[in-house]
Coordinates of C-alpha atoms in Angstrom, one line a residue:
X7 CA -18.0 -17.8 58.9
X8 CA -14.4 -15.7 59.2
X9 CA -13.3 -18.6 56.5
X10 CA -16.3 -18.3 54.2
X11 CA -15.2 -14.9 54.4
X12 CA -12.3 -14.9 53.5
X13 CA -13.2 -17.4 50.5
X14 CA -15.5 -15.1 49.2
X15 CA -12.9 -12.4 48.8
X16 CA -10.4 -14.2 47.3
X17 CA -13.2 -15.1 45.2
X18 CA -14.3 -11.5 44.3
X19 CA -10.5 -10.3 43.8
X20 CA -9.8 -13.5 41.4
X21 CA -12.9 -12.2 39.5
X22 CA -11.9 -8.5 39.5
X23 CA -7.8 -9.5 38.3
X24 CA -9.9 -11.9 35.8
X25 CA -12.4 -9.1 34.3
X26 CA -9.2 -6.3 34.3
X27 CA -7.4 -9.3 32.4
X28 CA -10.5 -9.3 29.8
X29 CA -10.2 -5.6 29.3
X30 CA -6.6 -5.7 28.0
X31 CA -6.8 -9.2 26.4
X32 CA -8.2 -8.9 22.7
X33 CA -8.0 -11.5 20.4
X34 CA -7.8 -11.4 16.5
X35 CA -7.7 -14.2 13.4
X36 CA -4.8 -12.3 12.2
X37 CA -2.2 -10.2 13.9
X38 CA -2.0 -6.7 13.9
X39 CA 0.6 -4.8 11.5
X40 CA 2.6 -2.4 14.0
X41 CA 4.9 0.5 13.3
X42 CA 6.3 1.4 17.2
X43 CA 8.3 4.6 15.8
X44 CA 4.6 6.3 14.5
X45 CA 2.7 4.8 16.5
X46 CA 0.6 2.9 14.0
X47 CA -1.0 0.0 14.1
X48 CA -2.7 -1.5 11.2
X49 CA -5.6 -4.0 11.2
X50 CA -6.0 -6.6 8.3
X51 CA -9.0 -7.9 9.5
X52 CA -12.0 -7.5 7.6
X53 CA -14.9 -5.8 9.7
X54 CA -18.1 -7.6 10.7
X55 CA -20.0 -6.5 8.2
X56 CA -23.3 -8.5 10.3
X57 CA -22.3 -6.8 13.2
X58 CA -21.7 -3.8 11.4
X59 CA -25.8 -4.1 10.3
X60 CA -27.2 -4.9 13.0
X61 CA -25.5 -2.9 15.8
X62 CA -25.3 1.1 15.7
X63 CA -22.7 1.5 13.7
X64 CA -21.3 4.7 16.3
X65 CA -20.9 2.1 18.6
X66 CA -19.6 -0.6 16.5
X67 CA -16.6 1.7 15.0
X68 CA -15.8 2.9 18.8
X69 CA -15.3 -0.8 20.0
X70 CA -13.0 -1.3 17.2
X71 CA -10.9 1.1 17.5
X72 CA -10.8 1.0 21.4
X73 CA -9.8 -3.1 20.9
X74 CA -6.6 -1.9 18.1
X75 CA -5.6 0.8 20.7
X76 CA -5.4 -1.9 23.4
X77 CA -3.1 -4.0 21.3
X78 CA -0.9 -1.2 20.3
X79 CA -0.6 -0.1 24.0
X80 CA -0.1 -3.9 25.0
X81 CA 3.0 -4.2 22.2
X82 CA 4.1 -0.6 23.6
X83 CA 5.0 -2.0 27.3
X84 CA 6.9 -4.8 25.7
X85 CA 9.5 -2.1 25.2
X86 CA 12.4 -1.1 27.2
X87 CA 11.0 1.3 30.0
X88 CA 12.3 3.9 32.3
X89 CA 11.2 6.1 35.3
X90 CA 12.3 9.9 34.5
X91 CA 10.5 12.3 37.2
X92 CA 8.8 9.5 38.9
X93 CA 7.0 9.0 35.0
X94 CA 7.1 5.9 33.4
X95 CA 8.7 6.5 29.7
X96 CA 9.1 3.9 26.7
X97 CA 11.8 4.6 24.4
X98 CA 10.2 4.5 20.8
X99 CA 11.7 2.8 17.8
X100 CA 12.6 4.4 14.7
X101 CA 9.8 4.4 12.3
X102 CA 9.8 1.9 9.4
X103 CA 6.9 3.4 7.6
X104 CA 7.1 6.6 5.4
X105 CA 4.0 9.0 6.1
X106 CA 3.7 11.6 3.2
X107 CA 4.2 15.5 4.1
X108 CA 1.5 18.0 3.9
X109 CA 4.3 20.7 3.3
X110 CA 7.2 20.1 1.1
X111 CA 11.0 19.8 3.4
X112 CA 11.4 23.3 4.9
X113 CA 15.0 25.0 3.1
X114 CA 17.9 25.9 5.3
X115 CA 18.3 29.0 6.1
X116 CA 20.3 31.5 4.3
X117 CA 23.4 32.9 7.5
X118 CA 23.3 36.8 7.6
X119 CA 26.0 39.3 6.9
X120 CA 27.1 38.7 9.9
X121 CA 26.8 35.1 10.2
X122 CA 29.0 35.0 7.4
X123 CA 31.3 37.8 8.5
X124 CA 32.2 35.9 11.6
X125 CA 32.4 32.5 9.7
X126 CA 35.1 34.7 7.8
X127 CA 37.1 35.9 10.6
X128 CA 36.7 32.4 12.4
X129 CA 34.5 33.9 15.3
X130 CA 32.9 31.8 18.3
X131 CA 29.4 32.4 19.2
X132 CA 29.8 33.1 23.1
X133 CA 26.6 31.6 25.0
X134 CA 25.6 34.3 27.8
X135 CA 23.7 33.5 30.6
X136 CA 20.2 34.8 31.1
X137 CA 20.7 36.7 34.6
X138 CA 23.1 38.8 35.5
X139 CA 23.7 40.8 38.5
X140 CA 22.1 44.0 39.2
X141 CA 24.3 46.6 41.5
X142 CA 21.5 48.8 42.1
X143 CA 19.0 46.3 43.6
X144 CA 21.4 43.8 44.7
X145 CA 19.7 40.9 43.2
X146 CA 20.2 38.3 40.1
X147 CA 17.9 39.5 37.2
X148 CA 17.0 39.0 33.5
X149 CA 19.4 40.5 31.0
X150 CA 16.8 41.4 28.6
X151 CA 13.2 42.3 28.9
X152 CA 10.3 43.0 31.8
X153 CA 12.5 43.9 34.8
X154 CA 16.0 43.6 33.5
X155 CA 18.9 44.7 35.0
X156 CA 20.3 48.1 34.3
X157 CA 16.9 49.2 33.3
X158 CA 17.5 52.9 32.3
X159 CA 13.9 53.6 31.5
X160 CA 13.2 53.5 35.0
X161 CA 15.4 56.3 36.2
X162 CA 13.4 58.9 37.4
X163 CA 16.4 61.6 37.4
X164 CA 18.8 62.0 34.3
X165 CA 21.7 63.9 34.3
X166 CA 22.6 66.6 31.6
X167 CA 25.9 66.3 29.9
X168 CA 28.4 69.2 29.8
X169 CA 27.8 70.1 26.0
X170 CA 24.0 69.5 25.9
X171 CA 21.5 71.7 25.7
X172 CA 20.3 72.1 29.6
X173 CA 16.5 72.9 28.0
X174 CA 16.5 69.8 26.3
X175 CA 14.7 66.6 27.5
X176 CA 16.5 63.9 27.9
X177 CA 13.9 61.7 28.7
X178 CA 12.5 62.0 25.5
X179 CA 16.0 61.7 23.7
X180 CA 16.2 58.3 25.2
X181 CA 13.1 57.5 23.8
X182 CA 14.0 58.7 20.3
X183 CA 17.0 57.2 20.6
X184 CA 15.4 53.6 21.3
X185 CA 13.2 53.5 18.8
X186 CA 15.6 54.8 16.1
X187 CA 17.6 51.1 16.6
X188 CA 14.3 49.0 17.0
X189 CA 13.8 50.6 13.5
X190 CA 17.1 50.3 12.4
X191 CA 17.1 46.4 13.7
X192 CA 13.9 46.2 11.8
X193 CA 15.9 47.2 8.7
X194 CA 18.3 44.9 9.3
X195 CA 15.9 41.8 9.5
X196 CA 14.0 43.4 6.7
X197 CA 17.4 43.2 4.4
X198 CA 18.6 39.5 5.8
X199 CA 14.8 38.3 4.7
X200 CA 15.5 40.3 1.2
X201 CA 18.9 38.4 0.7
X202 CA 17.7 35.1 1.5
X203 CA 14.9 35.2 -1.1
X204 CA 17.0 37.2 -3.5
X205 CA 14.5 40.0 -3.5
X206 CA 14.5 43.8 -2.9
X207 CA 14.1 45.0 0.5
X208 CA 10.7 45.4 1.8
X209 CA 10.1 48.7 3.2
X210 CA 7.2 51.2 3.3
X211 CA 7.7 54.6 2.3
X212 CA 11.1 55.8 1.7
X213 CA 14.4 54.0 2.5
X214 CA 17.3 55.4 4.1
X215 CA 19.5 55.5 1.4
X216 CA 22.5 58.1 1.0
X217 CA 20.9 59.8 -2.9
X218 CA 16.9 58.9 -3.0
X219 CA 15.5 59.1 -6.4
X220 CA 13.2 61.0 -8.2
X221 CA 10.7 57.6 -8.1
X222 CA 11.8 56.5 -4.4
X223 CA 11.1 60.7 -3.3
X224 CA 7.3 60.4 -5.1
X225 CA 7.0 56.8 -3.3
X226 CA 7.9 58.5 0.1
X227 CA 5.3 61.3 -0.5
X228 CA 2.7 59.8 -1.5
X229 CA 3.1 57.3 1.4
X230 CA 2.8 60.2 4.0
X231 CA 0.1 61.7 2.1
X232 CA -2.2 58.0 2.1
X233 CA -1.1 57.8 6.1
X234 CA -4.1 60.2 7.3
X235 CA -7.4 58.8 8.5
X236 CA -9.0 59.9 4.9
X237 CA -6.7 58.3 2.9
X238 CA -4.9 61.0 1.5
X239 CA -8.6 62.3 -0.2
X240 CA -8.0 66.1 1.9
X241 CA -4.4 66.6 0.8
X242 CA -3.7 68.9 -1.4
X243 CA -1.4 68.2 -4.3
X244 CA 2.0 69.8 -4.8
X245 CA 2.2 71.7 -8.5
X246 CA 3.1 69.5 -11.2
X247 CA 2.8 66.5 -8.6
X248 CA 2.7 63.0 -11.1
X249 CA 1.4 59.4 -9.6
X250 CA 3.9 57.0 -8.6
X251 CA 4.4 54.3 -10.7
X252 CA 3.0 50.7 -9.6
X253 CA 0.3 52.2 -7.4
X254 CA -3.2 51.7 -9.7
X255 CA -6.0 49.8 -9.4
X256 CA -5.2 46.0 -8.6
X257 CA -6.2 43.7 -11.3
X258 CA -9.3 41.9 -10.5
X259 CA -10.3 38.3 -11.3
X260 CA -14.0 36.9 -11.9
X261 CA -15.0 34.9 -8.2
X262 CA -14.9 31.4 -8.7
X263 CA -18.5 30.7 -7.3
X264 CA -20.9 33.3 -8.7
X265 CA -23.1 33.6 -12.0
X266 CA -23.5 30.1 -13.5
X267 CA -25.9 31.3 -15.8
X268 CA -23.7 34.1 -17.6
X269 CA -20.5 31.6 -17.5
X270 CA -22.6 28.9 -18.8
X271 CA -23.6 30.8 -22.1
X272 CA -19.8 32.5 -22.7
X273 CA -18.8 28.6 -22.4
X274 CA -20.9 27.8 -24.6
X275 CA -20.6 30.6 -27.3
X276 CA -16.5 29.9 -26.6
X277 CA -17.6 26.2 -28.1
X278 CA -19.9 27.2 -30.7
X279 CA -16.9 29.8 -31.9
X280 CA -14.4 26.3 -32.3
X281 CA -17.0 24.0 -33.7
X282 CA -17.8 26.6 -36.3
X283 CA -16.4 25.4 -39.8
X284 CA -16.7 29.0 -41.2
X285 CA -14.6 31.7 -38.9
X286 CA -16.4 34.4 -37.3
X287 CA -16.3 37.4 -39.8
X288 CA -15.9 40.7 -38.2
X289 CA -18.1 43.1 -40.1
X290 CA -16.6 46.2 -39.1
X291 CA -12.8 45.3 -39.7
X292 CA -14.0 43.6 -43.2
X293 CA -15.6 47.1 -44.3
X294 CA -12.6 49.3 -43.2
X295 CA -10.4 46.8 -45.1
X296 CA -12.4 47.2 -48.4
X297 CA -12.8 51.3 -48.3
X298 CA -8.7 51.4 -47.4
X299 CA -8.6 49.1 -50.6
X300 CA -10.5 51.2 -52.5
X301 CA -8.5 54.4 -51.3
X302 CA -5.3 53.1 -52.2
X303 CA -6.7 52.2 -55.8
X304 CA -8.3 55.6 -56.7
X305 CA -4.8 57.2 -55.6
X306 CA -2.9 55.1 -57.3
X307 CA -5.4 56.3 -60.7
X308 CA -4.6 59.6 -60.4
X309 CA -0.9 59.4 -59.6
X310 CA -0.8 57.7 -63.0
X311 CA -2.8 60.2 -65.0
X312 CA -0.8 63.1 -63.5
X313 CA 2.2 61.6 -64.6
X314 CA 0.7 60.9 -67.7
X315 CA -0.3 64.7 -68.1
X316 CA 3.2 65.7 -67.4
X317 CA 4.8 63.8 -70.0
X318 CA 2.3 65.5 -72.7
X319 CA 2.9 69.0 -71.8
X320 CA 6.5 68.5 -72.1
X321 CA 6.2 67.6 -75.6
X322 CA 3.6 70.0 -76.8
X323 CA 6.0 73.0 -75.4
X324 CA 8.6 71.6 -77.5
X325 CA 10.1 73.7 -80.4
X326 CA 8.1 73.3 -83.7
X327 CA 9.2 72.7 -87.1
X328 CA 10.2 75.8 -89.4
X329 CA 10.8 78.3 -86.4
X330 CA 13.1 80.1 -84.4
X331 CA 16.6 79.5 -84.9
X332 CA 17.6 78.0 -88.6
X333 CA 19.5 75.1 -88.8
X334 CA 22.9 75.2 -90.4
X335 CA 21.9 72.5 -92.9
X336 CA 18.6 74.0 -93.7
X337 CA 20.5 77.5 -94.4
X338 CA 22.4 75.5 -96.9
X339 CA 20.2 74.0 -98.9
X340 CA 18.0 77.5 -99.8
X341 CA 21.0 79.1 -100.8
X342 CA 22.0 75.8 -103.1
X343 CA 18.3 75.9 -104.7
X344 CA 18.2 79.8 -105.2
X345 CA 21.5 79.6 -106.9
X346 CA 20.1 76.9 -109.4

């Protein structure tokens, strides 16, 4: 009986090596495309399209794509393996097949003042280490953020300086103090982002610039004034206070999905309009064209009678014939016919 036994299990193991062997053992009329370096596998095969029918067709398309996964991971263990932290890892090809991008190739980007400052004076970036040692507490800690070392905002006693005022708190001059260069650094990134698009610098309100002007001073203002909970609607205004420029009323565009009805007929009048041999006459610009036609004509009729009324007036106030002043040949000849 022990030997039965021990037939039967070699029995049983042959058949469990043999139906592990069918799980990783799929065959196909024609071999499988692979591209090792994307991890693609393509499948010239045409489908089943009986089994495709008759099966469920969730289950159909899950069994084919669970028998191409089993030959892509059977090709990936024919490559070059090693153990790295007791994991097994495969060292990939490099891709032969070109997958299109969703987003075009991202641009360098543009160095920063002083990125090209120190370019300029041939300076090293210097690669500091993350923890430093801490005097106070006697340990290794962080050199920036949560618990760094030489945390000052944790001193619970500051001492005065000599020329300071002794009523002053210094507490809160640290804080101003801190948040004056997080704003300034702000600036900073704010102008690096500017110059690497080749824009203006982005800032809210007013700038810190040496000589605001008049239009950066009204942008300022009516900043502060639109920072209150109401919006600015309980402020009163300064006399002769003007708008800024550039801060109206957005322009606003027709929703893509809304009235098809009312889009429907101004496409269609649009199409009647262009089909139309005849234009469109305007009624109201045709009238105004024929009365300013009209004007100009009945002007230009009496500018020429009153210059034809001028011209007759000057004649009739003329001197007449046989008055006023004699003319030396007229005096002439009465004398020459008395004397005959």
């Amino acid at each position: 009986m022990a030997a039965a036994t021990i037939e039967d299990v070699l029995a049983q193991v042959e058949k469990d090596e043999a139906d592990k062997l069918k799980l990783i053992t799929v065959t196909k009329e024609l071999e499988l495309q692979f591209d090792l370096g994307n991890l693609l596998a393509i499948d010239p095969n045409p489908p089943d399209g009986k089994a495709f029918r008759q099966q469920n067709r969730a289950d159909f398309l899950r069994a084919l794509a669970r028998d191409n996964t089993q030959l892509l991971i059977n090709q990936l263990w024919t490559l070059p393996t090693q153990r790295v932290q007791e994991t097994v890892v495969a060292a990939l090809p490099e891709p032969s097949t070109r997958l299109p991008r969703e987003k075009p190739v991202p641009k360098p980007r543009a160095p920063t003042r002083w990125e090209e400052f120190a370019k300029l004076k041939g300076i090293q970036k210097k690669k500091k280490t993350n923890l430093v040692w801490d005097e106070e507490h006697k340990e290794w800690r962080r050199r920036w953020g949560y618990q760094r070392a030489k945390d000052g905002t944790k001193d619970w006693l500051i001492e005065v300086p000599g020329n300071a005022d002794p009523n002053e708190d210094q507490f809160a001059k640290r804080m101003n103090a801190k948040k004056e260069r997080v704003a300034k650094n702000e600036l900073h990134r704010l102008r690096n982002l500017a110059r690497a698009h080749k824009g203006k610098v982005p800032g809210v309100g007013l700038t810190p610039t040496s000589q605001p002007s008049k239009d950066e001073l009204g942008k300022a203002l009516y900043v502060a004034k639109r920072s209150t909970a109401s919006l600015g609607r309980f402020q009163a205004k300064l006399p002769q206070e003007k708008e800024p420029k550039n801060t109206g009323k957005k322009r606003k565009f027709q929703p893509l999905l809304g009235d098809f009805g009312a889009e429907r007929s101004k496409q269609l009048e649009i199409l009647k309009i262009m089909d139309s041999k005849k234009p469109k006459m305007d009624v109201t610009k045709a009238v105004n064209k024929q009365m300013r036609q009209e004007d100009a004509e009945a002007s230009a009729k009496k500018r020429k009678k009153s210059s034809k009324k001028g011209k007759g007036g000057r004649n009739r106030g003329g001197p007449k014939k046989g008055k006023g002043k004699a003319q030396p040949g007229e005096g002439r000849g009465k004398e020459s016919r008395r004397g005959l």
